[in-house]
Short mmCIF file of C-alpha atoms and ligand atoms in Angstrom, two decimals:
data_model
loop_
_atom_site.label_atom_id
_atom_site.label_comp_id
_atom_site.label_asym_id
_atom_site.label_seq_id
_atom_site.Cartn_x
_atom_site.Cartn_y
_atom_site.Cartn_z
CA UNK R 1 230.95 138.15 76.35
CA UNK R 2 234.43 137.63 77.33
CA UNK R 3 237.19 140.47 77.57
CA UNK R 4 240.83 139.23 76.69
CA UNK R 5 244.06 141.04 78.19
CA UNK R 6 247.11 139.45 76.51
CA UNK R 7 250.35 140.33 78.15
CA UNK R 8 253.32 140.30 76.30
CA UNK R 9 251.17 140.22 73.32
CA UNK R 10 254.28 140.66 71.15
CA UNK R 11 256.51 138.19 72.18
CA UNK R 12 257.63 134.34 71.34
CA UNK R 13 253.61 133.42 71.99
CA UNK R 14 251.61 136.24 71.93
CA UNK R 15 252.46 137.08 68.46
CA UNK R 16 250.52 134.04 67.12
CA UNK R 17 248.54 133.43 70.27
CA UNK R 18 246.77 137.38 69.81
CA UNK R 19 245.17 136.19 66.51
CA UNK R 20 244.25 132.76 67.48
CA UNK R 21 242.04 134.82 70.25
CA UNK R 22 241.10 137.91 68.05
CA UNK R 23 239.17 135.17 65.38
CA UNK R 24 237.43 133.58 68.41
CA UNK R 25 236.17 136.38 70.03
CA UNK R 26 236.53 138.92 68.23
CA UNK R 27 239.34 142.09 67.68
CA UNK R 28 237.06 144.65 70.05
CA UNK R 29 237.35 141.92 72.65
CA UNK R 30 241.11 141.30 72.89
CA UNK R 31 243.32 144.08 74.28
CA UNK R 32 246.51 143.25 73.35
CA UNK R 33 249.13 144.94 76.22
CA UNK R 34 252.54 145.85 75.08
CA UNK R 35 255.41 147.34 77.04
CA UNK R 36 258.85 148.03 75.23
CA UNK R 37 257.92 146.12 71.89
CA UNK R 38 254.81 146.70 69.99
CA UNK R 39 254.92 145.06 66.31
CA UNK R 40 254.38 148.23 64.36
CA UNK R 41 251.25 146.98 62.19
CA UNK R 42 249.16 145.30 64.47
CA UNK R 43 245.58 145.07 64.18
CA UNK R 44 243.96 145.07 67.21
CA UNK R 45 243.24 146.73 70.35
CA UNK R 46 246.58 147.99 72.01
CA UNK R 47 246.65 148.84 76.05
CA UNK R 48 250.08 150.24 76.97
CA UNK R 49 251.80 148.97 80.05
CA UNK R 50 254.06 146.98 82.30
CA UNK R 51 252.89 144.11 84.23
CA UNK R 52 255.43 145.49 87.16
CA UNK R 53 252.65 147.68 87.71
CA UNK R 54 249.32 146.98 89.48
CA UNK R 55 247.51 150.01 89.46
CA UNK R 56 248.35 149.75 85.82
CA UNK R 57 247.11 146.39 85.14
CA UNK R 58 244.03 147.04 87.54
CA UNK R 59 242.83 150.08 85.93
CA UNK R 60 243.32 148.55 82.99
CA UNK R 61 240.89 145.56 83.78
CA UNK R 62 238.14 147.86 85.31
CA UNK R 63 237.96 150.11 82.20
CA UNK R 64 237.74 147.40 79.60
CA UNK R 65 235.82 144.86 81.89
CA UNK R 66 238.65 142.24 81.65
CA UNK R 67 237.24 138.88 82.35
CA UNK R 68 240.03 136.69 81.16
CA UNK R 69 243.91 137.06 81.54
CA UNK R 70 246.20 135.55 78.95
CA UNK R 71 249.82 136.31 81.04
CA UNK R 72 252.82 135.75 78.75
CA UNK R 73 255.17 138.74 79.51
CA UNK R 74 258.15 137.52 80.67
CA UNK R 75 261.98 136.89 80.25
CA UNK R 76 263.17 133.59 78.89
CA UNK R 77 266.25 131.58 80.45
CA UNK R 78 269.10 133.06 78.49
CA UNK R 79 267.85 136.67 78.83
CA UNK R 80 267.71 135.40 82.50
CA UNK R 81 270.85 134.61 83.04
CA UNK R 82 271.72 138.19 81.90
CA UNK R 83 269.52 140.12 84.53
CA UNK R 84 268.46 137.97 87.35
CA UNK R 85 266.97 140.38 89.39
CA UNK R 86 264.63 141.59 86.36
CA UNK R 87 263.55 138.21 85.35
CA UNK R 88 262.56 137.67 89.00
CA UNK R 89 260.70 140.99 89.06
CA UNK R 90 258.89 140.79 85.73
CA UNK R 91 258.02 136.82 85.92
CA UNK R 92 257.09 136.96 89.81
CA UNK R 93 256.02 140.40 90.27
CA UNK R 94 253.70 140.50 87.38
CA UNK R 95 252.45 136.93 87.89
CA UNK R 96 251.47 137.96 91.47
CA UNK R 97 249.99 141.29 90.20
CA UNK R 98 247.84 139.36 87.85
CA UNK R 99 246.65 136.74 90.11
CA UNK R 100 245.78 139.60 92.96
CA UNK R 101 243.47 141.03 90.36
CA UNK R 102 242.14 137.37 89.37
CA UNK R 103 240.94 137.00 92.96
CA UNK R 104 239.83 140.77 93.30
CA UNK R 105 237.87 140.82 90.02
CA UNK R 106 236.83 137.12 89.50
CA UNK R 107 239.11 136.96 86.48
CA UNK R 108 240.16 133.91 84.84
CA UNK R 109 243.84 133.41 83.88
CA UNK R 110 246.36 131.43 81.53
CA UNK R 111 250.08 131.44 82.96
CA UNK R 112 252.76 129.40 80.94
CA UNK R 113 255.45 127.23 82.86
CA UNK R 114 258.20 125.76 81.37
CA UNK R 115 260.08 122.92 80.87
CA UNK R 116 262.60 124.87 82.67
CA UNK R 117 261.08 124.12 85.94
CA UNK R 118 262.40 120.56 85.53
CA UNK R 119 266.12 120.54 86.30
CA UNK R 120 269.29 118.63 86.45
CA UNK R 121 268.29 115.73 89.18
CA UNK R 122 264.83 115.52 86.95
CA UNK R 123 264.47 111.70 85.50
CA UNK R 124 265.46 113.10 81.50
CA UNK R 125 263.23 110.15 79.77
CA UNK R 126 259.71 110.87 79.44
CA UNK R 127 259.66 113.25 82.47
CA UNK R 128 256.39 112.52 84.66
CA UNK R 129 254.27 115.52 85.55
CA UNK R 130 254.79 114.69 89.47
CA UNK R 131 258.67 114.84 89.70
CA UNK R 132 261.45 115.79 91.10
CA UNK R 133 261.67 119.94 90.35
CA UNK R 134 265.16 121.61 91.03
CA UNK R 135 265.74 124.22 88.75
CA UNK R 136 269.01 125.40 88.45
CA UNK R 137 268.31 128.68 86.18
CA UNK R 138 266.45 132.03 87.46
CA UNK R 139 263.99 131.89 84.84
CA UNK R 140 263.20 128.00 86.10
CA UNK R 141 263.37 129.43 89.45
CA UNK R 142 260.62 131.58 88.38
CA UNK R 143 258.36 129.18 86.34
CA UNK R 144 258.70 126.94 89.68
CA UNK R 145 257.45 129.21 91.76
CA UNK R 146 254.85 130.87 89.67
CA UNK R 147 253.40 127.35 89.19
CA UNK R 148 253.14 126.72 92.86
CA UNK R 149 251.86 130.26 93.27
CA UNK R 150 248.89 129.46 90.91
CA UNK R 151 247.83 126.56 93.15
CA UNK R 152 247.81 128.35 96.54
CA UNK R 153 245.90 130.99 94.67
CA UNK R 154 243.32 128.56 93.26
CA UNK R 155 243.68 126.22 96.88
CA UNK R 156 243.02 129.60 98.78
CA UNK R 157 240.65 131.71 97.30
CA UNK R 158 239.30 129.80 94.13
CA UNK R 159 241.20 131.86 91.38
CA UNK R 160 240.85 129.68 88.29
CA UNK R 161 244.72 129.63 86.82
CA UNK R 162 245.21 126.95 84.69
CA UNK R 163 249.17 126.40 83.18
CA UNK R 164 250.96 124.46 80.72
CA UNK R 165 254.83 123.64 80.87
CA UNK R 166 255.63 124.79 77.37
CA UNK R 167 258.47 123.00 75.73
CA UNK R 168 260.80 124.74 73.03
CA UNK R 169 258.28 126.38 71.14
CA UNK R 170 259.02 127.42 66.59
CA UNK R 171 256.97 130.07 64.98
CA UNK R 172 257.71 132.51 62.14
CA UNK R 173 255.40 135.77 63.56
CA UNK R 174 257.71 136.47 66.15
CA UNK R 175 261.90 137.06 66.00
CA UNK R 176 263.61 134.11 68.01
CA UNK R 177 263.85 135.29 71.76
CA UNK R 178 266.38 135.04 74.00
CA UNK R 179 266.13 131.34 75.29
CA UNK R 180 268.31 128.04 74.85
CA UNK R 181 265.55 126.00 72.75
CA UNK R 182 265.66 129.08 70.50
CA UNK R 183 268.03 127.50 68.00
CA UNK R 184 265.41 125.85 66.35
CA UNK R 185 264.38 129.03 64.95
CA UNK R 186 267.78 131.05 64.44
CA UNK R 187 268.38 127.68 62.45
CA UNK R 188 265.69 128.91 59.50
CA UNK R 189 266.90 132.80 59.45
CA UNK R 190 270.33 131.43 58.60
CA UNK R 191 269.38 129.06 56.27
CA UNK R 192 267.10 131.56 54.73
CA UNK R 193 269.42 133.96 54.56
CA UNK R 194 272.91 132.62 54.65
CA UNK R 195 272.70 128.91 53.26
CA UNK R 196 274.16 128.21 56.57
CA UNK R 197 273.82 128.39 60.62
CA UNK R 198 276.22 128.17 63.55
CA UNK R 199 273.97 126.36 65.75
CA UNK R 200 275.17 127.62 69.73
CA UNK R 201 274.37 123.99 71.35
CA UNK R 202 275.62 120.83 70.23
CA UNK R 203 274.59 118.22 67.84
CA UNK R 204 273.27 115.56 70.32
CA UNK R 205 271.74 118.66 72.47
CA UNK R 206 268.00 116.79 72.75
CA UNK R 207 265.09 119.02 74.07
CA UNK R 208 261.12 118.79 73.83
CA UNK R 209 259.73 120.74 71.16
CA UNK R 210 256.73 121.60 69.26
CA UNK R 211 255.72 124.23 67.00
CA UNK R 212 253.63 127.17 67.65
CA UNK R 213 250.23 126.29 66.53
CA UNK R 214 249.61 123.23 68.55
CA UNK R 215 251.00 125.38 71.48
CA UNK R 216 248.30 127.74 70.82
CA UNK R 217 245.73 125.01 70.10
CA UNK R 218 246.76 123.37 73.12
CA UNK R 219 246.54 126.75 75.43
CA UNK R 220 242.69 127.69 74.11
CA UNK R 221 241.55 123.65 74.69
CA UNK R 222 242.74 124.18 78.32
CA UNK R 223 241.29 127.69 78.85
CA UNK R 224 237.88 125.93 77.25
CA UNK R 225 238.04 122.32 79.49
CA UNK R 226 235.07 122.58 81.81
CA UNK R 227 237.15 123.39 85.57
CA UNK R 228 236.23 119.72 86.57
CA UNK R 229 238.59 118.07 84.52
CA UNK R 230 241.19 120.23 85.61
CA UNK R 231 242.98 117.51 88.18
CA UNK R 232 246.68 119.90 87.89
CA UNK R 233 246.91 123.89 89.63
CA UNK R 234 250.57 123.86 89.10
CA UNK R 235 251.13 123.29 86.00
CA UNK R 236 250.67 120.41 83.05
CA UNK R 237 253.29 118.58 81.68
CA UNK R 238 252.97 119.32 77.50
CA UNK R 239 254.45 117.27 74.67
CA UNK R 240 254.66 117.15 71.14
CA UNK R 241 257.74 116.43 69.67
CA UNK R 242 261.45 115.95 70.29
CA UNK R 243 264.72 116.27 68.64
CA UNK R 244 268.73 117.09 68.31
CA UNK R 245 270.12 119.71 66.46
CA UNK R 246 271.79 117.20 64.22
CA UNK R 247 268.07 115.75 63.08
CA UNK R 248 266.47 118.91 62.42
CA UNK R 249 269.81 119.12 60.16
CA UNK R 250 268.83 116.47 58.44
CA UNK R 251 264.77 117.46 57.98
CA UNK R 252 266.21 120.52 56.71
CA UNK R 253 268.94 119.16 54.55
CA UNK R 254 266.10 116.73 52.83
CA UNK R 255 264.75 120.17 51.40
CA UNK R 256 268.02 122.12 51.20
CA UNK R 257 271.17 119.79 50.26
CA UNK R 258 273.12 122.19 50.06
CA UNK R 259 272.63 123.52 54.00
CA UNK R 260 275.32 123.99 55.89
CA UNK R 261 275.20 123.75 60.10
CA UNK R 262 278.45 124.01 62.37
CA UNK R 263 278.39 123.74 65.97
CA UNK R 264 280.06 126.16 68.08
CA UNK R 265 277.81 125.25 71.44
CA UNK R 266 277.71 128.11 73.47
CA UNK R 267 278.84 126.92 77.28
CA UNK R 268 276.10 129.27 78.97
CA UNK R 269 272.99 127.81 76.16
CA UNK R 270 274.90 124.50 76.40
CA UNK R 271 274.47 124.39 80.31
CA UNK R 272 271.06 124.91 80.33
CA UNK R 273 270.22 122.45 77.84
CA UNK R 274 271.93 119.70 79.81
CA UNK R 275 269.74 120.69 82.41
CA UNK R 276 266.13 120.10 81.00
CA UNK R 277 264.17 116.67 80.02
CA UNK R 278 265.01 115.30 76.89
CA UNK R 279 261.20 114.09 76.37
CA UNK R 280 258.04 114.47 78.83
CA UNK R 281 255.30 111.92 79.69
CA UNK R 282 252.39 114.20 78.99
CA UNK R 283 249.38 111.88 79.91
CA UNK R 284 247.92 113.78 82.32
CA UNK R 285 247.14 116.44 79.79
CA UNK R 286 245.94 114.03 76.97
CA UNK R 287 243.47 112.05 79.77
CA UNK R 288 242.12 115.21 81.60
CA UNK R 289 241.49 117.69 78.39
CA UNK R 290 242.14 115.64 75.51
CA UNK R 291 245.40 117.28 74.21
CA UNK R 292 246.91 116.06 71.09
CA UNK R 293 249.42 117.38 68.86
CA UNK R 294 249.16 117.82 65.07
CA UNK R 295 252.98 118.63 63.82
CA UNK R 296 255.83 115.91 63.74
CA UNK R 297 259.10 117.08 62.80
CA UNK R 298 258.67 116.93 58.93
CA UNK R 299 255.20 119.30 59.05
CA UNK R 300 256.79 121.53 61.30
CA UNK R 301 259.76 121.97 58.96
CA UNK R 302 257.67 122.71 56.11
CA UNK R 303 255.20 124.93 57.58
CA UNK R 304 258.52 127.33 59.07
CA UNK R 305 260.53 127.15 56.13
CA UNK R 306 257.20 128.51 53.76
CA UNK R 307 256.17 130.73 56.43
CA UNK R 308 259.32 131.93 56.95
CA UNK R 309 259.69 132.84 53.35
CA UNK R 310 256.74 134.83 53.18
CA UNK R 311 257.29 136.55 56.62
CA UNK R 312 260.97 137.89 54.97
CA UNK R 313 259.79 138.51 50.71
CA UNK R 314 262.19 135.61 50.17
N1 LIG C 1 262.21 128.53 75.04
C1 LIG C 1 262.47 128.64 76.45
C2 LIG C 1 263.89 128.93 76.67
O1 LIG C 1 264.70 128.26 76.05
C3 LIG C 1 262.05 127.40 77.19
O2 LIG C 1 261.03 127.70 78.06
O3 LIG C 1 264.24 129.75 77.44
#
């Protein structure tokens, strides 16, 4: 029987990524590591710890038997930008930690890259998963070399990493984190709460999206593909949808006339966003594993705006 470690159960994907794995396999089987935030209510199996820390993370697999490694703890771009030298320490130093213990203990691992690896000499239109990759933020920095990191690991010694380039990811469970495709969910708080949102890019600002449940979908298909139709070590390109601020306005404003959306982009947010693909050319994933996405734009609207509602006793 498998043993699941999340890390950074708690954040932008564990939070909906935890239960996805606790109904498969089971809440005794998925040990859910949290660090500075631990949702206060969770149901599950908590380990305590920071993926900084080997001796941690390694007693931690030897006790519970870890067989499978589910590494999300990390900073996103704009928290990045704040503390450089911590998001290179958490998103190296705990990706290297991890994939030590993968090749020590035979463990098999899920590592999310990010669209940020792509940067500002990347083609914009459809972005191929073999392209140019010259990140100009530290947390792109990061994903660029974790991804290559993941492929000497599995070229050298066999460790079976497999990694997705997530795209702007919406979900309810967890509060917005600190990233520049994070809009798209500080957009539904205000509206929510307010009636209205200052939205801190502008109104053309066009990123990949997709929403939170075909993420996680998407991340348990590739952790179940049999290892021969795994043809990418780095990391997969991963699509779903795409949009402006300005349209997501509109989805919104189809169900709320009365919503109200200013732009005051922020130049930081702004920077980065001018920076990343506008679509991606996710083939490879769809051929090799069979990915396929279930929200458009409309779905996804509906599905935050009710979930949303719940999530706050609106
Ligand atoms: N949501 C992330 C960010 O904007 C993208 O990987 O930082």
């Amino acid at each position: 029987m498998k043993k699941i470690l999340v890390t950074g159960a708690f954040g932008l994907v564990g939070s909906d990524l935890v239960p996805v794995l606790q109904k498969k396999y089971g809440k005794a089987h998925v040990f859910a590591l949290g660090n500075k935030t631990i949702t206060k209510d969770f149901d599950g199996t908590l380990v305590r710890g920071d993926v900084r820390a080997k001796e941690t993370l390694a007693r931690i697999v030897k006790q519970y038997k870890i067989t499978d490694v589910y590494h999300l703890a990390g900073l996103l771009s704009v928290g990045g930008e704040k503390n450089p030298d911590l998001a290179w320490d958490v998103n190296i130093s705990g990706l290297r930690n991890v994939l030590e213990l993968a090749r020590d203990y035979k463990l098999k691992v899920f590592w999310p890259s990010s669209i940020a690896a792509f940067g500002p000499t990347t083609p914009k239109q459809k972005t191929p998963q073999h392209t140019i990759l010259e990140p100009t933020t530290i947390y792109g920095v990061t994903k660029l070399t974790g991804e290559l990191l993941c492929q000497y690991y599995f070229n050298r010694w066999g460790v079976d990493v497999r990694s997705l380039r997530y795209p702007g990811l919406i979900g309810y469970q967890a509060p917005p984190g600190d990233g520049t495709t994070e809009y798209s969910v500080h957009i539904f708080y205000g509206l929510l709460k307010d009636g209205r949102y200052s939205c801190f890019l502008k109104k053309d600002a066009r990123l990949p999206m997709m929403y939170i449940d075909d993420a996680t979908r998407g991340t348990v298909a590739l952790m179940d593909a049999p290892g021969k139709k795994i043809s990418v070590r780095t990391s997969y390109n991963f699509a779903a949808i795409n949009f402006t601020p300005a349209e997501l306005v509109a989805e919104i404003k189809k169900l709320y006339s009365k919503f109200v959306c200013t732009y005051d982009p922020d130049p930081v947010k702004q920077h980065i966003a001018e920076g990343w693909p506008q679509s991606i050319d996710d083939r490879v994933a769809r051929k090799d594993w069979g990915w396929k996405h279930e929200y458009n734009l409309s779905k996804m609207t509906k599905v935050m705006i009710a979930g949303l509602k719940k999530k706050l006793n609106l």
